[in-house]
Amino acid sequence: MRVYARQLYDHLPYLRRYARALTGATERGDDLVTRCVEVAVMAPSRFGLESGARVPLYALLNLLFDDDGDGRPAPSPHPIERALASLPEGERRMYLLITLEGLTVPEAAQVLQIAAPEAQERLTVARDKVRNALTQRVLVVEDNPILAMEIGSLVTDMGHVVCGTANNEQEALELLEAEKPTLALLDVRLADGGSGVEVARRLRQKRAMRTIFVTAFDGDLEEADARHLGQIVRKPFTNEAIQAAISRAVFMPSPVALA
């Protein structure tokens, strides 16, 4: 064990990261790594300890995980983890090995004991599925048509879909039912005296949706005790501010629906 302590010590952060992603739980992942180390030191040449290679240890983690028979990770509120959980197991592991661990396609193919062309196909399919799962259907609630168009262009440039544009409360609520958005960007003061705050509350009640307020009247949110309903981007906004807010929203855990 002492002979290979340096190699194992260097590998541990990577093995723990992969094991935690593989199992979906910190404690379960660390337990998997502990057993991996115990097995590896019993057959150091087989599991790459003599050469310092990490690839055989990833394969050992997969083998031990499969032997557990505990199945896939539990459901998670985090969007990226939900997207990964929707993948077939082979595609999920390929995505983790390449994207999380930085392995090359041939190295990941070796871990999963498949041919390199099949590994590349799995990776391509997995990336497409994750990207589609993270693509948002965005409702833009803005009574200035020029700003609504500008926000919509930023949304589509990021690869998301504008499923509707509304300039008042009624239109927004009708689009909520018809288009099933997953994210909303709202002004606070709308046409016809409407309130983006009330729209945001209805969205949270009906769909537990993420919302982003794009407004020059953020003081209205304070008065309405509504800052908890979503991020705030102040007008006049920059493209970078809108895009950063959308990115944060995409990767945030799902909000809790209002009673």
C-alpha positions as a printed NumPy array, in Angstrom:
array([[  0.   ,   0.   ,   0.   ],
       [  2.798,   2.416,   0.94 ],
       [  4.502,   1.885,  -2.427],
       [  1.447,   3.181,  -4.269],
       [  0.335,   5.809,  -1.755],
       [  1.603,   8.712,  -3.874],
       [ -0.213,   7.56 ,  -7.016],
       [ -3.438,   6.946,  -5.117],
       [ -3.205,  10.276,  -3.336],
       [ -2.888,  12.079,  -6.667],
       [ -5.853,  10.174,  -8.116],
       [ -8.226,  10.579,  -5.182],
       [ -9.757,  14.003,  -6.038],
       [-10.627,  12.794,  -9.537],
       [-11.967,   9.453,  -8.373],
       [-14.111,  11.114,  -5.692],
       [-15.524,  13.606,  -8.198],
       [-16.458,  10.876, -10.673],
       [-17.805,   8.546,  -7.973],
       [-20.016,  11.255,  -6.499],
       [-21.419,  12.065,  -9.944],
       [-21.844,   8.381, -10.731],
       [-23.74 ,   7.611,  -7.529],
       [-25.448,  10.987,  -7.093],
       [-24.449,  11.223,  -3.423],
       [-21.351,  12.395,  -1.563],
       [-21.246,   9.68 ,   1.089],
       [-22.092,   6.89 ,  -1.311],
       [-19.455,   8.137,  -3.766],
       [-16.754,   8.32 ,  -1.111],
       [-17.612,   4.804,   0.037],
       [-17.238,   3.626,  -3.555],
       [-13.785,   5.225,  -3.793],
       [-12.695,   3.591,  -0.52 ],
       [-13.605,   0.168,  -1.863],
       [-11.952,   1.002,  -5.176],
       [ -8.663,   1.759,  -3.425],
       [ -8.882,  -1.421,  -1.355],
       [ -9.375,  -3.553,  -4.462],
       [ -6.724,  -1.727,  -6.494],
       [ -3.92 ,  -2.255,  -3.969],
       [ -4.62 ,  -5.994,  -4.064],
       [ -3.872,  -6.05 ,  -7.819],
       [ -1.796,  -2.936,  -8.556],
       [ -0.644,  -3.893, -12.043],
       [ -4.178,  -4.725, -13.164],
       [ -5.576,  -1.38 , -12.046],
       [ -2.785,   0.887, -13.227],
       [ -1.035,   1.659,  -9.958],
       [  2.366,   0.598, -11.277],
       [  2.052,   2.852, -14.337],
       [  0.253,   5.713, -12.599],
       [ -2.685,   5.456, -15.011],
       [ -6.108,   6.571, -13.796],
       [ -8.233,   5.076, -16.582],
       [ -8.322,   1.54 , -15.072],
       [ -9.498,   3.013, -11.77 ],
       [-12.497,   4.641, -13.45 ],
       [-13.355,   1.234, -14.893],
       [-13.05 ,  -0.288, -11.428],
       [-15.408,   2.332,  -9.985],
       [-17.981,   1.447, -12.648],
       [-17.604,  -2.255, -11.896],
       [-18.042,  -1.796,  -8.151],
       [-21.021,   0.504,  -8.709],
       [-22.687,  -2.102, -10.933],
       [-21.969,  -4.835,  -8.392],
       [-23.763,  -2.784,  -5.716],
       [-27.014,  -3.18 ,  -7.616],
       [-28.375,   0.027,  -6.06 ],
       [-29.373,   1.489,  -9.407],
       [-29.093,   5.019, -10.703],
       [-28.854,   8.204,  -8.626],
       [-31.959,   9.492,  -6.88 ],
       [-33.894,  12.32 ,  -8.576],
       [-32.26 ,  15.724,  -8.169],
       [-33.648,  19.286,  -8.272],
       [-30.594,  20.459, -10.221],
       [-31.271,  20.798, -13.977],
       [-27.961,  19.382, -15.197],
       [-28.306,  16.355, -12.926],
       [-31.883,  15.821, -14.09 ],
       [-30.707,  16.031, -17.689],
       [-27.986,  13.47 , -17.07 ],
       [-30.412,  11.193, -15.231],
       [-32.574,  11.072, -18.348],
       [-29.751,   9.483, -20.36 ],
       [-29.261,   5.741, -20.8  ],
       [-26.541,   4.641, -18.405],
       [-23.879,   4.137, -21.07 ],
       [-24.425,   7.616, -22.441],
       [-24.467,   9.116, -18.935],
       [-21.116,   7.593, -18.058],
       [-19.629,   8.642, -21.38 ],
       [-20.759,  12.233, -20.796],
       [-19.308,  12.267, -17.264],
       [-15.984,  10.773, -18.334],
       [-15.51 ,  13.258, -21.166],
       [-17.125,  16.421, -19.815],
       [-16.462,  16.088, -16.088],
       [-13.23 ,  14.096, -16.046],
       [-11.656,  15.392, -19.254],
       [-10.821,  11.986, -20.701],
       [-10.283,  11.592, -24.424],
       [-12.762,   9.538, -26.416],
       [-10.31 ,   6.584, -26.718],
       [ -9.695,   6.705, -22.949],
       [-13.424,   6.774, -22.193],
       [-13.933,   3.922, -24.64 ],
       [-11.322,   1.946, -22.714],
       [-13.098,   2.629, -19.412],
       [-16.443,   1.487, -20.821],
       [-14.892,  -1.366, -22.804],
       [-16.37 ,  -0.32 , -26.134],
       [-14.908,   0.617, -29.505],
       [-13.873,   4.24 , -30.076],
       [-16.469,   4.863, -32.835],
       [-19.262,   3.686, -30.532],
       [-17.874,   5.898, -27.774],
       [-17.928,   8.916, -30.087],
       [-21.512,   8.151, -31.095],
       [-22.59 ,   7.871, -27.457],
       [-20.928,  11.179, -26.659],
       [-22.595,  12.974, -29.568],
       [-26.031,  11.638, -28.648],
       [-25.527,  12.429, -24.944],
       [-24.455,  16.007, -25.644],
       [-27.467,  16.564, -27.893],
       [-29.85 ,  15.186, -25.272],
       [-28.361,  17.252, -22.447],
       [-28.454,  20.397, -24.574],
       [-32.092,  19.766, -25.484],
       [-32.998,  19.064, -21.863],
       [-31.478,  22.379, -20.782],
       [-33.067,  24.393, -23.585],
       [-35.647,  26.727, -22.085],
       [-39.017,  27.783, -23.436],
       [-38.927,  31.475, -22.584],
       [-41.888,  33.783, -22.092],
       [-41.025,  37.469, -22.559],
       [-43.397,  39.861, -20.774],
       [-42.496,  43.376, -21.917],
       [-44.766,  46.176, -23.171],
       [-42.02 ,  47.931, -25.151],
       [-41.936,  46.069, -28.492],
       [-38.362,  47.123, -29.283],
       [-37.078,  45.855, -25.945],
       [-39.161,  42.689, -26.271],
       [-37.553,  42.019, -29.643],
       [-34.082,  42.722, -28.277],
       [-34.592,  40.372, -25.319],
       [-36.001,  37.72 , -27.634],
       [-32.933,  37.92 , -29.876],
       [-30.645,  37.432, -26.874],
       [-32.673,  34.406, -25.801],
       [-32.466,  32.745, -29.219],
       [-28.762,  33.576, -29.557],
       [-28.218,  31.468, -26.432],
       [-29.978,  28.508, -28.043],
       [-33.255,  28.827, -26.148],
       [-36.737,  29.229, -27.607],
       [-39.01 ,  32.254, -27.253],
       [-42.409,  30.594, -26.896],
       [-44.329,  33.86 , -26.64 ],
       [-44.242,  37.6  , -26.034],
       [-46.853,  39.421, -23.958],
       [-47.315,  43.099, -23.118],
       [-49.855,  42.746, -20.297],
       [-50.986,  40.377, -17.565],
       [-53.81 ,  38.772, -19.51 ],
       [-51.649,  37.896, -22.503],
       [-48.957,  36.514, -20.227],
       [-51.367,  34.221, -18.408],
       [-52.912,  33.024, -21.662],
       [-49.454,  32.176, -23.009],
       [-48.648,  30.367, -19.769],
       [-51.489,  27.934, -20.422],
       [-50.992,  27.638, -24.171],
       [-47.199,  27.484, -24.523],
       [-45.993,  25.896, -21.236],
       [-42.897,  28.111, -20.762],
       [-40.111,  27.045, -18.433],
       [-38.574,  30.489, -17.853],
       [-40.025,  34.021, -17.916],
       [-38.381,  37.417, -18.336],
       [-40.727,  40.127, -17.07 ],
       [-40.933,  43.87 , -16.754],
       [-42.497,  45.031, -13.488],
       [-44.788,  47.745, -14.877],
       [-46.823,  46.524, -17.838],
       [-49.328,  47.949, -20.277],
       [-52.9  ,  48.566, -19.082],
       [-51.628,  49.118, -15.547],
       [-50.642,  45.474, -15.191],
       [-48.023,  44.163, -12.808],
       [-45.174,  41.823, -13.669],
       [-45.027,  40.944,  -9.986],
       [-48.527,  39.476, -10.125],
       [-47.628,  37.575, -13.279],
       [-44.552,  36.17 , -11.548],
       [-46.647,  35.043,  -8.585],
       [-49.103,  33.286, -10.875],
       [-46.266,  31.612, -12.767],
       [-44.769,  30.347,  -9.516],
       [-48.168,  29.079,  -8.309],
       [-49.029,  27.259, -11.509],
       [-45.678,  26.001, -12.79 ],
       [-43.026,  26.672, -10.094],
       [-41.231,  28.589, -12.825],
       [-37.998,  30.529, -12.69 ],
       [-38.46 ,  34.232, -13.364],
       [-36.155,  37.141, -14.152],
       [-37.314,  40.725, -13.696],
       [-35.967,  43.113, -16.328],
       [-36.993,  46.507, -15.019],
       [-36.118,  50.08 , -14.162],
       [-38.495,  49.893, -11.183],
       [-36.852,  47.376,  -8.884],
       [-38.096,  49.456,  -5.958],
       [-41.58 ,  48.14 ,  -6.787],
       [-40.324,  44.652,  -5.993],
       [-39.182,  45.799,  -2.569],
       [-42.536,  47.398,  -1.857],
       [-44.38 ,  44.276,  -2.986],
       [-42.061,  41.983,  -0.981],
       [-41.322,  40.157,  -4.234],
       [-37.538,  40.037,  -4.526],
       [-37.622,  36.329,  -3.711],
       [-39.578,  35.65 ,  -6.9  ],
       [-36.635,  36.024,  -9.239],
       [-33.389,  37.607, -10.28 ],
       [-33.313,  41.293, -11.173],
       [-31.684,  42.834, -14.247],
       [-31.913,  46.609, -14.183],
       [-32.741,  48.706, -17.208],
       [-31.01 ,  49.94 , -19.205],
       [-29.614,  46.423, -19.413],
       [-26.575,  45.05 , -21.2  ],
       [-26.59 ,  41.917, -23.319],
       [-24.154,  40.339, -20.886],
       [-26.436,  40.986, -17.909],
       [-29.413,  39.304, -19.583],
       [-27.373,  36.321, -20.723],
       [-25.74 ,  35.864, -17.315],
       [-29.138,  35.917, -15.594],
       [-30.516,  33.327, -18.008],
       [-27.499,  31.086, -17.498],
       [-27.89 ,  31.282, -13.727],
       [-31.592,  30.484, -14.026],
       [-30.97 ,  27.45 , -16.223],
       [-28.594,  25.882, -13.714],
       [-30.443,  26.796, -10.534],
       [-32.501,  24.153,  -8.694],
       [-36.213,  24.297,  -9.418],
       [-38.046,  26.84 ,  -7.235],
       [-40.686,  25.791,  -4.752],
       [-44.247,  26.455,  -5.917],
       [-46.169,  29.089,  -3.982],
       [-49.234,  27.96 ,  -2.082]])
